[in-house]
Amino acid sequence: MADNRAVVYVGKGKVEVQDIGFPELVLKDGPGVHPKNVGRKCEHGVILKVVTTNICGSDQHMVRGRTTAPAGLVLGHEITGEVIEVGRDVEFIKKGDLVSVPFNIACGRCQMCKEQKTHVCLNVNPERPGGAYGYVDMGGWVGGQAEYVMVPYADFQLLKFPDKDLAMEKILDLTMLSDIFPTGFHGAYSAGVRPGSTVYIAGAGPVGLAAAHSAQLLGASVVIVGDLNPDRLAQARSFGCETIDLSKHDNLGEQIEQILGEPVVDAAVDCVGFEAHGHGHHHAQEAPATVLNSIMEVTQVGGKLGIPGLYVTGDPGGIDEDAKVGSLKIRFGLGWAKAHTFVTGQTPVMRYHRWLMNLILHEKAQIAKAVNATVISLDEAPKGYEEFDKGAAKKFVIDPHGLVKH
């Protein structure tokens, strides 16, 4: 049996590449695996040789020690790979297929899956609705920042690329289909972005950049991106966004007015989440409700707020006892008075990934360019985590087998 290596969270601020077991079509006991999931048979699953797997900001929250993730957890929920083994009950996915794996694990059988709410599948996580690979409190499914990984419910979940050669030519774009492109698109789409919209995107990390590019694809007339990091703001400007350096300005509305002539936008997207910092003079201080409150202030009456930014129910590093359990000081009365619509939660990737694949394959979307996709080897993953934590304006793509031409 072939060996397998993976990126493992070993403690606050540290990951290592370690030898782990070669995957089988069963979920075995291990760090973070819910006891009721131990021994779960997955004859409906496949084994993938990982072609690309990306480092995500959500992974970074765990590595910073800002969740209850256990040491020994194999990381990675953004997976693209080649099928090398199929389970007995798999009918339509074949050995040799090149596929994108939605980060949401979904059974395809429960009420939520049948309603396209695959982000809150009722059957994959005994702890609560929704599952994911290599993530805290998500059922314990082994992550895919590895050479090989097991993927359950293959017929339902996997997005097969129709032409393998073409897919490998565009792999740096297609690798974004497992998470950040659908997540960014979901943020913009659920915020009601349409032709002519003016849009504010909070955060110029990879998801924020994906949301900005998605807003452009949806026809926005102006996309404004706000962040504290000048390098990431420069990346947003590289594909036509307006930007606001939030480290220099306390009043977001005033900065938007300088761009648009009015202090409000039609739609706003929070791509920051619970580790948000204050604006202007307070930018060095963590203030987890800052983004949510600011986007309520600058979104027009009756507007929508897309909130793909991550918020958690357990944060050991929270600034106070409320923040440690996900309770934030949000001006909900302001949102109520302005009749805002809030769309929260993980992204139901399967709702969007085929649309976005076609945009990539037909050269209508350039998501890899927008997020500055940067290829690294599996052994370089710890360094990639370090650079990402320092604010690198890059989306790190791990290439475990050296298959990506770049």
XYZ file of C-alpha atoms in Angstrom:
406
model
C 0.000 0.000 0.000
C 1.246 3.478 -0.871
C 2.435 5.863 1.827
C 0.576 9.044 2.630
C 1.783 12.351 4.036
C -0.321 15.260 5.254
C -0.288 18.664 6.929
C -1.128 18.217 10.613
C -2.040 20.819 13.245
C 0.249 20.107 16.202
C -0.458 23.092 18.443
C -0.990 26.846 18.523
C 0.907 28.441 15.660
C 2.406 25.224 14.338
C 1.762 22.682 11.605
C 3.939 19.804 10.446
C 4.037 17.465 7.471
C 3.662 13.963 8.930
C 3.212 10.404 7.742
C -0.390 9.284 8.162
C -2.263 6.177 7.153
C -3.295 5.609 3.568
C -7.041 6.306 3.348
C -9.616 3.536 3.345
C -13.355 3.592 2.695
C -14.107 3.882 6.391
C -13.828 6.723 8.906
C -11.465 5.536 11.626
C -10.904 6.930 15.089
C -8.554 9.895 15.320
C -8.224 13.510 16.463
C -11.561 15.292 16.236
C -13.548 12.268 15.036
C -16.940 12.181 16.718
C -17.383 8.868 18.562
C -20.579 8.125 16.637
C -18.665 8.525 13.354
C -15.908 6.060 14.270
C -16.066 2.981 12.053
C -18.491 4.573 9.608
C -18.324 2.596 6.351
C -18.107 4.585 3.121
C -18.628 2.184 0.229
C -20.331 5.172 -1.427
C -16.941 6.935 -1.408
C -13.717 7.117 -3.411
C -9.993 7.491 -2.758
C -8.392 10.485 -4.468
C -4.819 11.178 -5.437
C -4.711 14.854 -4.495
C -3.765 17.094 -7.428
C -4.155 20.414 -5.602
C -5.252 21.408 -2.116
C -5.322 24.962 -0.837
C -4.555 26.745 2.422
C -7.662 28.592 3.604
C -8.177 31.427 6.061
C -10.472 29.095 7.971
C -7.508 26.753 8.458
C -5.532 29.716 9.746
C -8.086 30.406 12.487
C -7.442 26.898 13.826
C -3.679 27.138 13.516
C -3.704 30.423 15.436
C -5.390 28.577 18.291
C -8.638 30.472 17.877
C -10.823 27.369 17.863
C -11.106 24.178 19.889
C -9.349 22.128 17.183
C -7.405 19.210 18.703
C -3.697 18.634 18.118
C -3.154 15.944 15.505
C -5.960 17.129 13.228
C -5.149 16.600 9.535
C -5.977 19.892 7.834
C -7.435 20.761 4.449
C -10.935 21.167 3.045
C -10.116 22.581 -0.420
C -9.455 19.479 -2.511
C -9.105 18.651 -6.199
C -7.982 15.178 -7.189
C -7.923 12.129 -9.435
C -10.013 9.096 -8.522
C -7.804 6.063 -7.939
C -10.266 3.759 -6.132
C -14.057 3.584 -6.079
C -16.296 2.061 -3.453
C -18.680 -0.807 -4.095
C -21.736 1.484 -4.153
C -20.335 4.160 -6.472
C -22.093 4.036 -9.830
C -21.256 7.128 -11.873
C -17.810 8.330 -10.811
C -15.025 6.259 -12.406
C -11.370 5.574 -11.731
C -9.293 8.208 -13.526
C -11.871 11.007 -13.247
C -10.492 14.418 -12.279
C -12.859 16.032 -9.786
C -13.472 18.993 -7.529
C -14.566 18.192 -3.969
C -17.008 20.574 -2.264
C -15.711 21.370 1.206
C -19.194 20.649 2.576
C -19.659 16.934 3.167
C -23.217 16.067 2.216
C -25.138 12.806 1.994
C -27.598 13.744 -0.757
C -30.377 11.899 1.088
C -31.567 14.136 3.933
C -34.127 16.919 3.783
C -31.481 19.661 3.759
C -29.533 18.103 0.866
C -32.731 17.665 -1.127
C -33.366 21.385 -0.658
C -29.810 22.246 -1.899
C -28.753 23.186 1.637
C -25.728 20.920 1.495
C -23.860 23.104 3.997
C -26.154 21.841 6.769
C -26.487 18.160 5.872
C -28.198 16.291 8.700
C -26.384 12.962 8.357
C -22.620 13.555 8.219
C -21.909 15.055 11.637
C -23.497 13.670 14.815
C -22.653 16.862 16.690
C -24.586 19.384 14.604
C -25.771 19.930 11.009
C -22.957 20.252 8.477
C -19.632 18.535 7.936
C -16.278 19.370 6.372
C -12.858 17.826 5.817
C -10.102 18.542 8.319
C -12.086 21.015 10.378
C -12.967 21.435 14.034
C -16.411 20.178 15.141
C -17.245 19.032 11.622
C -17.488 15.300 12.225
C -13.811 14.383 12.128
C -13.532 13.670 8.398
C -9.829 13.525 7.526
C -8.452 16.595 5.757
C -7.087 16.767 2.247
C -3.825 18.703 2.598
C -2.311 15.345 1.873
C -1.144 13.086 -0.912
C -4.315 10.964 -0.766
C -7.747 11.418 0.798
C -11.060 9.582 1.123
C -14.212 11.349 -0.067
C -17.652 9.923 0.866
C -20.919 10.162 -1.115
C -18.966 10.459 -4.351
C -21.798 10.159 -6.855
C -23.704 12.985 -5.204
C -20.909 15.376 -4.311
C -18.109 15.283 -6.823
C -17.905 17.709 -9.743
C -16.224 15.895 -12.625
C -14.244 17.992 -15.087
C -15.345 17.054 -18.613
C -11.888 17.295 -20.208
C -8.894 16.279 -18.062
C -6.265 17.889 -20.301
C -8.112 21.204 -20.402
C -8.725 20.982 -16.671
C -5.022 20.561 -15.942
C -4.301 23.625 -18.089
C -6.707 25.620 -15.907
C -6.078 23.801 -12.640
C -5.076 26.934 -10.722
C -8.514 28.374 -11.431
C -10.414 25.116 -10.990
C -8.802 24.385 -7.624
C -10.739 27.374 -6.259
C -14.071 25.605 -6.911
C -13.849 23.540 -3.732
C -14.373 26.582 -1.516
C -13.301 30.171 -2.029
C -14.777 30.861 -5.458
C -18.231 29.523 -4.511
C -17.877 31.162 -1.093
C -17.005 34.546 -2.549
C -19.726 34.165 -5.177
C -22.262 33.160 -2.517
C -21.393 36.254 -0.526
C -21.968 38.560 -3.493
C -24.967 36.664 -4.868
C -26.759 36.461 -1.515
C -26.106 40.182 -0.994
C -28.212 40.783 -4.099
C -25.452 42.008 -6.415
C -26.818 42.531 -9.919
C -25.940 44.577 -13.010
C -25.189 48.139 -11.977
C -24.892 47.463 -8.232
C -22.438 49.321 -6.063
C -20.778 46.881 -3.688
C -18.589 47.044 -0.589
C -16.422 44.002 0.235
C -14.980 43.902 3.755
C -11.654 42.071 3.643
C -9.093 41.568 0.881
C -7.988 38.084 1.812
C -8.595 35.314 -0.726
C -12.336 35.055 -0.005
C -12.743 38.821 -0.176
C -10.900 38.931 -3.493
C -13.070 36.060 -4.755
C -16.181 37.957 -3.669
C -14.934 41.073 -5.444
C -14.290 39.187 -8.689
C -17.689 37.508 -8.317
C -19.372 40.882 -7.910
C -17.745 41.940 -11.158
C -19.026 38.784 -12.867
C -22.519 39.579 -11.568
C -22.351 42.998 -13.238
C -21.500 45.393 -10.402
C -20.707 48.901 -11.573
C -18.278 49.625 -8.727
C -16.640 47.178 -6.313
C -14.982 48.731 -3.261
C -12.712 46.591 -1.090
C -11.683 47.581 2.423
C -8.768 46.099 4.378
C -5.931 46.963 6.763
C -3.243 45.324 4.618
C -1.759 47.482 1.813
C -0.433 44.494 -0.150
C -3.852 42.864 -0.234
C -5.452 46.161 -1.251
C -2.956 46.393 -4.104
C -4.018 42.916 -5.194
C -7.662 44.078 -5.252
C -6.739 47.077 -7.391
C -4.895 44.789 -9.825
C -8.210 43.590 -11.258
C -10.168 46.831 -11.169
C -11.468 47.297 -7.628
C -11.571 50.556 -5.711
C -9.966 50.265 -2.283
C -10.085 51.788 1.199
C -7.206 51.457 3.675
C -9.111 50.956 6.920
C -5.991 51.458 9.029
C -6.088 55.140 8.080
C -9.796 55.938 8.241
C -12.330 55.704 11.074
C -15.410 56.604 9.038
C -16.153 54.068 6.290
C -19.148 55.999 4.963
C -17.048 59.094 4.309
C -14.559 57.061 2.283
C -17.328 55.433 0.262
C -18.820 58.875 -0.413
C -15.501 60.046 -1.863
C -15.703 57.190 -4.369
C -19.435 57.083 -5.143
C -20.673 60.544 -4.226
C -22.891 59.069 -1.522
C -22.021 57.240 1.729
C -23.960 54.051 0.988
C -23.734 51.007 -1.293
C -26.403 48.741 -2.716
C -24.874 45.573 -1.254
C -22.135 44.576 1.187
C -20.213 41.386 1.938
C -18.367 40.460 5.152
C -15.328 38.376 4.231
C -13.490 38.957 7.514
C -15.349 37.123 10.269
C -14.724 36.873 13.987
C -11.074 38.000 14.081
C -11.997 41.484 12.843
C -10.099 44.561 14.030
C -11.210 48.149 14.529
C -10.839 50.863 11.917
C -8.606 53.936 11.887
C -7.080 54.730 15.271
C -8.399 51.427 16.625
C -7.028 49.180 13.877
C -4.522 47.457 16.170
C -7.286 46.279 18.492
C -9.426 43.227 17.865
C -13.100 44.170 17.718
C -15.093 41.224 16.353
C -18.343 43.118 15.683
C -16.671 45.937 13.734
C -17.301 44.589 10.241
C -20.915 43.601 10.814
C -21.735 46.976 12.358
C -19.915 48.927 9.659
C -21.591 47.144 6.758
C -25.000 47.799 8.318
C -24.097 51.486 8.448
C -23.080 51.729 4.783
C -25.667 49.431 3.153
C -28.716 51.179 1.814
C -32.142 50.739 3.389
C -33.683 47.458 2.258
C -30.288 46.077 1.195
C -28.780 42.667 1.771
C -25.665 41.639 3.667
C -23.776 38.567 2.550
C -21.793 37.122 5.462
C -19.498 34.281 4.332
C -16.877 35.417 6.864
C -16.437 32.779 9.567
C -18.035 33.156 12.994
C -17.613 30.449 15.622
C -19.357 29.192 18.746
C -16.074 28.543 20.547
C -13.087 30.926 20.482
C -10.530 30.385 23.269
C -8.724 33.563 22.207
C -11.783 35.813 22.262
C -11.363 39.312 23.682
C -13.996 38.754 26.394
C -16.221 36.029 27.800
C -19.009 36.844 25.335
C -16.693 36.639 22.319
C -15.372 33.285 23.501
C -18.814 31.765 22.846
C -19.592 33.787 19.709
C -21.717 36.512 21.332
C -20.857 39.853 19.726
C -22.068 43.407 20.343
C -23.910 43.832 17.072
C -26.197 46.813 16.434
C -29.047 44.577 15.395
C -31.508 47.419 15.944
C -29.806 49.332 13.131
C -30.176 46.392 10.772
C -33.805 45.971 11.789
C -34.551 49.673 11.285
C -32.998 49.573 7.818
C -34.875 46.369 6.891
C -31.664 44.564 6.068
C -31.496 40.926 5.041
C -28.661 38.885 6.580
C -27.414 35.717 4.866
C -25.041 33.736 7.068
C -23.446 30.324 7.385
C -21.162 28.119 5.340
C -21.572 28.228 1.589
C -23.578 25.474 -0.126
C -20.841 24.861 -2.692
C -22.874 22.514 -4.873
C -25.370 25.294 -5.585
C -22.723 27.184 -7.541
C -19.701 25.101 -8.510
C -20.911 23.897 -11.914
C -21.788 27.456 -12.988
C -18.391 28.679 -11.888
C -16.579 25.762 -13.537
C -18.153 26.702 -16.850
C -17.143 30.345 -16.425
C -13.556 29.177 -15.913
C -13.517 26.664 -18.762
C -14.943 29.240 -21.166
C -12.516 31.926 -19.975
C -15.093 34.251 -18.454
C -13.549 34.078 -14.963
C -9.923 34.509 -13.916
C -10.148 33.631 -10.255
C -6.529 32.416 -9.908
C -5.273 35.807 -11.088
C -7.670 37.648 -8.783
C -6.507 35.803 -5.662
C -2.841 35.545 -6.739
C -2.672 31.734 -6.720
C 0.810 30.634 -5.648
C 1.919 27.004 -5.963
C 3.968 25.366 -3.197
C 4.976 21.784 -2.442
C 3.586 19.764 0.448
C 6.871 20.198 2.313
C 6.564 23.978 1.911
C 3.114 24.031 3.555
C 4.354 25.075 7.032
C 6.162 28.038 5.487
C 3.008 28.840 3.495
C 1.007 28.958 6.729
C 3.590 31.315 8.241
C 3.504 33.679 5.274
C -0.282 33.619 5.095
C -0.502 34.407 8.809
C 1.713 37.457 8.231
C -0.727 38.767 5.617
C 0.773 37.611 2.329
C -1.386 38.719 -0.590
C -1.411 35.187 -1.993
C -3.619 32.114 -2.159
C -1.313 29.173 -1.458
C -2.015 26.081 -3.576
C -0.309 22.899 -2.379
C 0.832 20.555 -5.163
C 1.575 17.259 -3.335
C 2.732 15.251 -6.368
C 4.349 17.938 -8.528
C 1.617 17.733 -11.156
C 0.960 21.453 -11.672
C 2.757 23.283 -14.476
C 3.712 26.793 -13.354
